[in-house]
Short mmCIF file of C-alpha atoms and ligand atoms in Angstrom, two decimals:
data_model
loop_
_atom_site.label_atom_id
_atom_site.label_comp_id
_atom_site.label_asym_id
_atom_site.label_seq_id
_atom_site.Cartn_x
_atom_site.Cartn_y
_atom_site.Cartn_z
CA MET A 247 8.18 -59.06 -11.16
CA ASN A 248 9.11 -56.26 -8.80
CA THR A 249 7.71 -56.42 -5.27
CA LYS A 250 7.53 -53.51 -2.92
CA PHE A 251 8.97 -53.86 0.59
CA GLU A 252 7.70 -51.54 3.32
CA PHE A 253 10.24 -50.82 6.05
CA PRO A 254 9.10 -50.74 9.69
CA LYS A 255 7.48 -47.52 10.85
CA GLY A 256 10.07 -45.12 12.28
CA PHE A 257 12.98 -46.76 10.43
CA LEU A 258 15.94 -44.38 10.50
CA TRP A 259 17.27 -43.43 7.08
CA GLY A 260 20.43 -41.44 7.36
CA THR A 261 23.85 -40.49 6.20
CA ALA A 262 26.96 -40.16 8.37
CA THR A 263 29.97 -37.92 8.80
CA ALA A 264 32.74 -37.58 11.40
CA ALA A 265 33.96 -34.27 12.80
CA HIS A 266 37.58 -34.54 11.70
CA GLN A 267 36.60 -35.59 8.19
CA VAL A 268 34.20 -32.74 7.48
CA GLU A 269 34.52 -29.86 9.94
CA GLY A 270 37.94 -28.53 8.95
CA ASN A 271 40.92 -27.26 10.93
CA ASN A 272 40.67 -29.67 13.82
CA VAL A 273 44.02 -28.35 14.95
CA ASN A 274 43.85 -29.46 18.57
CA SER A 275 43.58 -33.15 17.67
CA ASP A 276 46.25 -35.84 17.42
CA ILE A 277 45.35 -36.60 13.82
CA TRP A 278 46.05 -33.01 12.74
CA VAL A 279 49.51 -33.41 14.25
CA MET A 280 50.07 -36.72 12.47
CA GLU A 281 49.02 -35.14 9.17
CA HIS A 282 51.69 -32.47 9.39
CA VAL A 283 54.91 -34.15 10.58
CA PRO A 284 57.84 -34.98 8.27
CA GLU A 285 57.38 -38.18 6.24
CA THR A 286 53.74 -38.43 7.31
CA PRO A 287 51.80 -41.28 5.68
CA TYR A 288 48.83 -38.88 5.37
CA VAL A 289 48.85 -37.88 1.71
CA GLU A 290 47.50 -34.39 2.38
CA SER A 291 46.26 -32.12 5.14
CA SER A 292 42.60 -32.22 6.12
CA GLY A 293 42.70 -28.41 5.93
CA ASP A 294 39.24 -26.87 5.69
CA ALA A 295 37.69 -30.28 4.99
CA CYS A 296 34.04 -29.58 4.00
CA ASP A 297 33.90 -26.54 6.30
CA HIS A 298 30.92 -28.28 7.87
CA TYR A 299 31.74 -26.50 11.13
CA HIS A 300 30.33 -23.39 9.49
CA ARG A 301 28.06 -24.84 6.82
CA TYR A 302 26.08 -27.35 8.90
CA ARG A 303 22.81 -25.39 8.56
CA PRO A 304 22.49 -25.59 4.76
CA ASP A 305 24.09 -29.06 4.83
CA ILE A 306 21.48 -30.47 7.22
CA ALA A 307 18.68 -28.70 5.32
CA LEU A 308 19.91 -30.35 2.13
CA LEU A 309 19.90 -33.82 3.72
CA ALA A 310 16.32 -33.28 4.88
CA GLU A 311 15.27 -31.99 1.48
CA LEU A 312 16.69 -35.14 -0.09
CA GLY A 313 14.40 -37.25 2.11
CA PHE A 314 16.57 -38.45 5.02
CA ASN A 315 15.13 -38.56 8.52
CA SER A 316 18.34 -39.07 10.51
CA TYR A 317 21.88 -37.75 10.51
CA ARG A 318 24.83 -39.38 12.27
CA PHE A 319 27.68 -37.01 13.11
CA SER A 320 30.39 -36.85 15.73
CA ILE A 321 31.13 -34.20 18.30
CA GLU A 322 34.82 -33.42 18.64
CA TRP A 323 36.40 -34.05 22.04
CA ALA A 324 39.48 -32.02 21.04
CA ARG A 325 37.27 -28.95 20.60
CA ILE A 326 34.92 -29.49 23.56
CA GLU A 327 37.78 -30.13 26.02
CA PRO A 328 40.80 -28.40 24.45
CA GLU A 329 42.87 -28.77 27.61
CA GLU A 330 42.29 -31.37 30.26
CA GLY A 331 39.41 -30.25 32.48
CA VAL A 332 38.75 -27.08 30.45
CA PHE A 333 35.38 -27.41 28.73
CA SER A 334 34.18 -24.97 26.10
CA ASN A 335 30.55 -23.96 26.39
CA ALA A 336 30.91 -22.06 23.13
CA VAL A 337 31.76 -25.29 21.32
CA LEU A 338 29.02 -27.20 23.12
CA GLU A 339 26.63 -24.45 22.03
CA HIS A 340 27.79 -24.99 18.46
CA TYR A 341 26.87 -28.69 18.66
CA ARG A 342 23.61 -27.78 20.39
CA ASP A 343 22.76 -25.66 17.39
CA MET A 344 23.58 -28.56 15.05
CA LEU A 345 21.16 -30.72 17.03
CA ARG A 346 18.54 -27.97 17.00
CA THR A 347 18.94 -27.65 13.23
CA CYS A 348 18.34 -31.39 12.86
CA HIS A 349 15.11 -31.15 14.84
CA GLU A 350 13.96 -28.13 12.82
CA HIS A 351 14.16 -30.44 9.81
CA ASN A 352 12.61 -33.49 11.48
CA ILE A 353 15.92 -35.27 11.45
CA THR A 354 16.82 -37.63 14.33
CA PRO A 355 20.44 -36.89 15.31
CA ILE A 356 22.67 -39.87 16.07
CA VAL A 357 25.69 -38.52 17.91
CA THR A 358 29.09 -40.20 18.08
CA TYR A 359 31.23 -39.04 21.01
CA HIS A 360 34.54 -40.32 19.63
CA HIS A 361 35.33 -40.90 15.97
CA PHE A 362 39.07 -41.68 15.74
CA SER A 363 40.46 -38.22 16.63
CA SER A 364 41.47 -37.38 20.22
CA PRO A 365 42.62 -34.23 22.04
CA ARG A 366 46.39 -33.67 22.03
CA TRP A 367 46.50 -33.63 25.84
CA LEU A 368 44.92 -37.09 26.04
CA ILE A 369 47.61 -38.57 23.83
CA ALA A 370 50.32 -36.74 25.80
CA SER A 371 49.10 -38.52 28.90
CA GLY A 372 49.21 -42.03 27.41
CA GLY A 373 46.19 -42.02 25.07
CA TRP A 374 44.39 -45.28 24.42
CA GLU A 375 46.85 -47.39 26.39
CA SER A 376 46.48 -45.46 29.62
CA PRO A 377 44.30 -46.91 32.40
CA GLU A 378 43.20 -43.35 33.21
CA THR A 379 41.62 -42.77 29.81
CA PRO A 380 38.24 -44.46 30.53
CA ASP A 381 37.50 -42.03 33.36
CA LYS A 382 38.61 -39.06 31.28
CA PHE A 383 36.43 -40.18 28.39
CA ALA A 384 33.44 -40.74 30.70
CA ARG A 385 33.90 -37.28 32.23
CA TYR A 386 33.81 -35.68 28.78
CA CYS A 387 30.77 -37.76 27.74
CA LYS A 388 28.94 -36.75 30.90
CA ARG A 389 29.66 -33.07 30.41
CA ALA A 390 28.61 -33.17 26.75
CA THR A 391 25.42 -35.08 27.57
CA GLN A 392 24.48 -32.60 30.30
CA TYR A 393 24.65 -29.86 27.69
CA LEU A 394 23.24 -31.70 24.67
CA GLY A 395 21.36 -34.74 25.94
CA ASP A 396 17.81 -33.43 25.63
CA LEU A 397 18.31 -33.06 21.86
CA ILE A 398 20.15 -36.33 21.09
CA GLY A 399 18.21 -39.11 19.34
CA ALA A 400 20.70 -41.95 19.79
CA ALA A 401 24.36 -42.10 20.75
CA CYS A 402 27.41 -44.08 19.76
CA THR A 403 30.14 -43.83 22.39
CA ILE A 404 33.07 -44.91 20.22
CA ASN A 405 33.27 -45.36 16.47
CA GLU A 406 34.76 -48.66 15.34
CA ALA A 407 36.16 -49.71 18.68
CA ASN A 408 37.93 -52.57 16.90
CA ILE A 409 39.60 -50.54 14.13
CA ALA A 410 43.16 -50.84 15.47
CA SER A 411 42.87 -54.63 15.81
CA LEU A 412 41.67 -54.75 12.21
CA ILE A 413 44.35 -52.42 10.86
CA VAL A 414 47.17 -54.45 12.35
CA GLU A 415 45.70 -57.93 11.78
CA TRP A 416 45.23 -57.10 8.09
CA GLY A 417 48.59 -55.43 7.66
CA PHE A 418 47.16 -51.98 6.77
CA ALA A 419 49.70 -50.49 9.18
CA PRO A 420 53.02 -51.88 10.28
CA PRO A 421 53.01 -53.65 13.66
CA PRO A 422 53.86 -51.36 16.62
CA ARG A 423 57.49 -52.41 16.83
CA GLN A 424 58.12 -51.24 13.27
CA LEU A 425 56.07 -48.10 13.71
CA HIS A 426 58.41 -47.01 16.49
CA LYS A 427 61.25 -46.81 13.96
CA LYS A 428 59.42 -44.50 11.56
CA VAL A 429 60.46 -40.88 11.32
CA TRP A 430 56.85 -39.59 11.28
CA TRP A 431 55.90 -41.66 14.31
CA SER A 432 58.72 -40.26 16.43
CA ALA A 433 58.07 -36.75 15.15
CA ALA A 434 54.37 -36.94 16.01
CA ALA A 435 55.11 -38.41 19.44
CA LYS A 436 57.59 -35.62 20.07
CA ALA A 437 55.14 -32.95 18.91
CA LEU A 438 52.53 -34.37 21.25
CA GLY A 439 54.96 -34.60 24.16
CA ILE A 440 55.25 -38.35 24.67
CA SER A 441 57.93 -40.95 23.95
CA PRO A 442 57.49 -42.91 20.70
CA ARG A 443 57.09 -46.12 22.72
CA ARG A 444 54.17 -44.74 24.73
CA PHE A 445 52.52 -42.98 21.76
CA ALA A 446 49.01 -44.51 21.51
CA PRO A 447 46.62 -42.73 19.14
CA PHE A 448 43.28 -44.53 18.76
CA LEU A 449 43.90 -45.90 15.25
CA TYR A 450 47.11 -47.63 16.30
CA ALA A 451 46.29 -48.73 19.86
CA THR A 452 46.57 -52.47 19.42
CA SER A 453 47.91 -54.06 22.59
CA SER A 454 45.63 -56.16 24.78
CA LYS A 455 45.88 -53.30 27.27
CA ALA A 456 44.42 -50.96 24.62
CA ILE A 457 41.49 -53.28 23.91
CA ASP A 458 40.68 -53.23 27.60
CA VAL A 459 41.04 -49.42 27.79
CA ILE A 460 38.72 -48.97 24.81
CA LEU A 461 36.03 -51.37 26.03
CA THR A 462 36.17 -49.97 29.57
CA SER A 463 35.92 -46.46 28.10
CA HIS A 464 32.78 -47.54 26.27
CA HIS A 465 31.13 -49.02 29.36
CA LYS A 466 32.01 -46.08 31.58
CA ALA A 467 30.87 -43.63 28.91
CA ALA A 468 27.53 -45.41 28.44
CA GLU A 469 26.98 -45.24 32.20
CA ALA A 470 27.98 -41.56 32.33
CA ILE A 471 25.67 -40.70 29.43
CA LYS A 472 22.73 -42.44 31.07
CA SER A 473 23.43 -40.79 34.42
CA ALA A 474 23.55 -37.36 32.75
CA SER A 475 19.89 -37.58 31.78
CA GLY A 476 20.66 -39.37 28.54
CA ASN A 477 17.21 -40.65 27.74
CA PHE A 478 18.05 -42.20 24.38
CA PRO A 479 19.55 -45.48 23.12
CA VAL A 480 23.31 -45.81 23.62
CA GLY A 481 25.62 -48.21 21.80
CA ILE A 482 29.00 -48.61 20.16
CA THR A 483 29.91 -49.15 16.51
CA LEU A 484 32.21 -51.81 15.09
CA ALA A 485 34.01 -52.27 11.76
CA LEU A 486 32.55 -55.64 10.79
CA GLN A 487 33.91 -56.69 7.44
CA ASP A 488 32.68 -60.12 6.40
CA ILE A 489 35.62 -62.45 7.08
CA GLN A 490 35.40 -65.55 4.89
CA ALA A 491 37.64 -68.58 4.48
CA ALA A 492 39.45 -69.16 1.20
CA ASP A 493 40.83 -72.65 0.44
CA GLY A 494 42.28 -74.14 3.61
CA GLY A 495 41.78 -70.92 5.53
CA GLU A 496 38.92 -71.89 7.87
CA LYS A 497 41.07 -72.04 11.00
CA ARG A 498 42.81 -68.78 10.30
CA ALA A 499 39.55 -67.03 9.33
CA SER A 500 37.94 -68.16 12.53
CA LYS A 501 40.91 -66.86 14.54
CA MET A 502 40.59 -63.53 12.73
CA ARG A 503 36.84 -63.32 13.39
CA LYS A 504 37.55 -63.90 17.06
CA ALA A 505 40.27 -61.26 17.31
CA ILE A 506 38.61 -58.57 15.20
CA ASN A 507 34.88 -59.09 15.79
CA ASP A 508 33.97 -61.47 18.59
CA VAL A 509 36.13 -60.04 21.38
CA TYR A 510 34.15 -56.84 20.98
CA LEU A 511 30.71 -58.23 20.14
CA GLU A 512 30.82 -60.44 23.20
CA ALA A 513 31.51 -57.44 25.46
CA LEU A 514 28.39 -55.46 24.59
CA GLY A 515 25.84 -56.86 27.04
CA GLY A 516 23.76 -54.06 28.54
CA ASP A 517 23.91 -51.78 25.50
CA ASP A 518 20.76 -50.61 23.75
CA PHE A 519 21.93 -51.44 20.24
CA VAL A 520 24.98 -52.43 18.22
CA GLY A 521 26.16 -50.20 15.37
CA VAL A 522 27.11 -52.34 12.38
CA GLN A 523 29.55 -50.85 9.86
CA ALA A 524 30.39 -52.98 6.85
CA TYR A 525 31.97 -52.27 3.50
CA SER A 526 33.24 -55.48 1.98
CA ARG A 527 34.45 -59.00 2.57
CA VAL A 528 37.96 -60.33 3.05
CA ARG A 529 39.10 -63.89 2.55
CA SER A 530 41.67 -65.66 4.59
CA GLY A 531 43.93 -68.48 3.47
CA PRO A 532 45.92 -70.67 5.88
CA LYS A 533 48.54 -67.93 6.35
CA GLY A 534 46.37 -64.84 6.37
CA LEU A 535 44.46 -62.63 3.96
CA VAL A 536 44.51 -63.51 0.29
CA PRO A 537 43.91 -60.83 -2.36
CA PRO A 538 40.53 -60.61 -4.13
CA GLU A 539 40.24 -63.07 -7.01
CA GLU A 540 41.50 -61.94 -10.38
CA GLY A 541 39.04 -59.80 -12.33
CA VAL A 542 36.65 -58.96 -9.50
CA GLU A 543 35.45 -55.38 -9.28
CA LEU A 544 37.37 -53.27 -6.75
CA THR A 545 36.37 -50.02 -5.08
CA GLN A 546 38.62 -46.96 -4.77
CA MET A 547 39.76 -48.39 -1.43
CA GLY A 548 40.94 -51.56 -3.15
CA TYR A 549 38.13 -53.50 -1.45
CA GLU A 550 36.14 -56.08 -3.35
CA PHE A 551 32.74 -54.76 -4.51
CA TRP A 552 30.75 -56.91 -2.09
CA PRO A 553 27.58 -55.29 -0.74
CA GLU A 554 26.42 -58.67 0.61
CA ALA A 555 28.86 -58.07 3.50
CA LEU A 556 26.15 -56.02 5.17
CA GLU A 557 23.66 -58.87 5.48
CA ALA A 558 26.32 -61.28 6.76
CA THR A 559 27.61 -58.87 9.40
CA ILE A 560 24.13 -57.83 10.59
CA ARG A 561 23.24 -61.48 11.11
CA ASP A 562 26.49 -62.17 12.94
CA ALA A 563 26.27 -59.09 15.18
CA ALA A 564 22.62 -59.73 16.04
CA ALA A 565 23.27 -63.38 16.85
CA LYS A 566 26.32 -62.69 19.02
CA THR A 567 24.95 -59.71 20.94
CA GLY A 568 21.20 -60.31 20.99
CA LEU A 569 20.87 -56.54 20.54
CA PRO A 570 18.88 -54.46 18.06
CA VAL A 571 21.02 -53.32 15.13
CA ILE A 572 21.47 -49.89 13.61
CA VAL A 573 23.49 -49.90 10.41
CA THR A 574 25.62 -46.91 11.35
CA GLU A 575 27.81 -47.07 8.21
CA ASN A 576 27.69 -48.75 4.84
CA GLY A 577 28.90 -47.33 1.57
CA ILE A 578 31.39 -47.31 -1.25
CA GLY A 579 34.26 -45.15 -2.44
CA THR A 580 33.75 -44.85 -6.18
CA ALA A 581 33.97 -42.24 -8.92
CA ASP A 582 31.10 -43.99 -10.74
CA ASP A 583 27.84 -43.04 -9.08
CA THR A 584 25.94 -45.80 -10.93
CA ARG A 585 28.09 -48.34 -9.06
CA ARG A 586 27.20 -46.62 -5.76
CA LEU A 587 23.55 -47.03 -6.60
CA GLU A 588 23.99 -50.70 -7.41
CA TYR A 589 26.05 -51.24 -4.25
CA VAL A 590 23.38 -49.68 -2.01
CA ARG A 591 20.60 -51.51 -3.84
CA ARG A 592 22.21 -54.87 -3.07
CA ALA A 593 23.10 -53.86 0.49
CA LEU A 594 19.49 -52.82 1.15
CA GLN A 595 18.30 -56.14 -0.20
CA GLY A 596 20.42 -57.71 2.55
CA VAL A 597 18.77 -55.51 5.18
CA ILE A 598 15.35 -56.56 3.85
CA ASN A 599 16.30 -60.26 4.00
CA CYS A 600 17.22 -59.80 7.67
CA LEU A 601 14.04 -57.88 8.48
CA GLN A 602 11.97 -60.57 6.78
CA ASP A 603 13.63 -63.11 9.06
CA GLY A 604 12.49 -61.10 12.06
CA LEU A 605 15.77 -59.37 12.97
CA ASP A 606 15.39 -56.09 14.82
CA ILE A 607 17.06 -53.49 12.59
CA ARG A 608 16.33 -49.89 13.44
CA GLY A 609 18.00 -47.94 10.66
CA TYR A 610 20.33 -47.70 7.68
CA THR A 611 23.02 -45.02 7.50
CA TYR A 612 24.98 -44.43 4.30
CA TRP A 613 28.65 -43.44 4.63
CA SER A 614 28.99 -40.68 3.74
CA ALA A 615 26.84 -37.61 3.26
CA PHE A 616 29.76 -35.80 1.56
CA ASP A 617 32.96 -36.57 -0.25
CA ASN A 618 35.31 -35.97 2.65
CA TYR A 619 38.71 -36.51 4.21
CA GLU A 620 39.43 -40.23 4.11
CA TRP A 621 42.16 -40.14 6.78
CA SER A 622 45.62 -41.03 5.43
CA LEU A 623 44.22 -41.30 1.89
CA GLY A 624 43.16 -37.67 1.92
CA TYR A 625 40.41 -36.51 -0.43
CA ARG A 626 41.06 -39.14 -3.12
CA PRO A 627 38.37 -41.72 -2.26
CA THR A 628 34.87 -40.37 -2.84
CA PHE A 629 32.23 -42.01 -0.64
CA GLY A 630 29.79 -39.10 -0.70
CA LEU A 631 26.22 -38.85 -1.89
CA ILE A 632 27.09 -35.18 -2.30
CA ALA A 633 30.27 -33.95 -4.00
CA VAL A 634 32.20 -31.01 -2.54
CA ASP A 635 34.31 -28.64 -4.63
CA ARG A 636 37.64 -28.43 -2.82
CA GLU A 637 38.20 -24.79 -3.81
CA THR A 638 34.75 -23.25 -3.50
CA GLN A 639 33.06 -25.72 -1.08
CA GLU A 640 30.15 -25.86 -3.51
CA ARG A 641 27.94 -28.92 -2.92
CA THR A 642 26.69 -31.01 -5.86
CA VAL A 643 24.04 -33.64 -5.26
CA LYS A 644 24.79 -36.95 -7.00
CA PRO A 645 21.97 -39.03 -8.57
CA SER A 646 22.48 -41.73 -5.91
CA ALA A 647 21.55 -39.17 -3.24
CA ARG A 648 18.21 -38.45 -4.89
CA TRP A 649 17.59 -42.16 -5.42
CA LEU A 650 18.32 -43.13 -1.80
CA GLY A 651 16.55 -40.04 -0.47
CA ALA A 652 13.40 -41.06 -2.36
CA ILE A 653 13.55 -44.56 -0.81
CA ALA A 654 13.99 -42.93 2.60
CA ARG A 655 11.02 -40.63 2.09
CA ALA A 656 8.79 -43.49 0.88
CA ASN A 657 10.15 -45.84 3.58
CA SER A 658 9.79 -48.55 0.98
CA PHE A 659 11.89 -50.23 -1.68
CA GLU A 660 11.11 -51.89 -4.99
CA GLN A 661 12.86 -55.26 -4.95
CA LYS A 662 14.05 -56.63 -8.26
C1 BGC B 2 35.09 -45.00 9.30
C2 BGC B 2 35.03 -43.74 8.49
C3 BGC B 2 35.67 -43.96 7.12
C4 BGC B 2 34.87 -45.04 6.41
C5 BGC B 2 35.30 -45.30 4.98
C6 BGC B 2 34.93 -46.28 8.52
O1 BGC B 2 36.02 -47.07 8.82
O2 BGC B 2 34.24 -44.95 10.41
O3 BGC B 2 35.64 -42.72 9.23
O4 BGC B 2 35.77 -42.80 6.39
O5 BGC B 2 34.95 -46.22 7.15
O6 BGC B 2 36.55 -45.90 4.89
#
């Protein structure tokens, strides 16, 4: 028999995007440079992306019409502060209008101040390994909050603060010493005006120095946001895949959990919430990750279809931080929308299990609103609830969007 679960009043139901992945032509950022150097590992240019920089009004209206009551997007540091110390009020006004548009549609905006891409000048001056970066980041956050703060509903300082640790630990990118030998790495460093050895873009900043720079940046930014009249909850988001032990892998899995999750979770005291982002599980054997078992369903990313990762990571993050949780990302790259629906159905069941156990979960955000630029993989993976025609920019709502939007509007869910 089906039973109906009512979510808490005020539960945030949203979708998420990131500036570089949807706005288009983010030409003053480090990632744009990395996309366009010889032998780049980025399979294509982000180009116009979803042209969300110009189409945000109908896009936000569409999300509201579907039933969502929140929208998580990032503001782009490389646009707001195109040269060090030079702030653009015109760009801030653009983001102010995005926030205004959200409010016109009764959508609570969740703003991310940094989502992977950084201004060129920041990288030229040492990027995410430089001890000066936390103050620079805090200065930008303060300025943006002074301009936008009265319209922000909740803020994430940094998206997936632990992403570089994860990328290297799991072998998704070569370790720094090998990166230095790559043609594209040297070319990008040169284009950005820094030596290949000191080149530290966010996604590849893996030294212990970088972890400290990133966490200090978060703390200083949170303080700066609060001091600039930020009267809304402030937190950070983490990439929290469910790390499990395969045969004989308990010790290694526990080491991995420490390095990728716990170092960060344990540093979040004083925040207002923790942003949980989960997509799948990984399994570790005694020597490191083992591939998914033969025959299991894989997503376009090559991840195991494992929506239960969300429940496991919410429980872990809540237990280790003692903070309220917002699910700031959860989703699947798939060409089969019926699998997206099934994935979200099972993930939501996990959220319900946690709520029934008394955990404080404030919202669920699906990644992503649109099919968008999946970093080095280009436009191939399709995470969106809404498809985007790459030539015409025409939006097409997928059935999963209507299904999830209806759950959002009802604030309730029929459990199987
Ligand atoms: C990131 C997004 C990315 C998504 C899907 C998260 O790691 O925050 O930028 O597109 O996962 O891979």
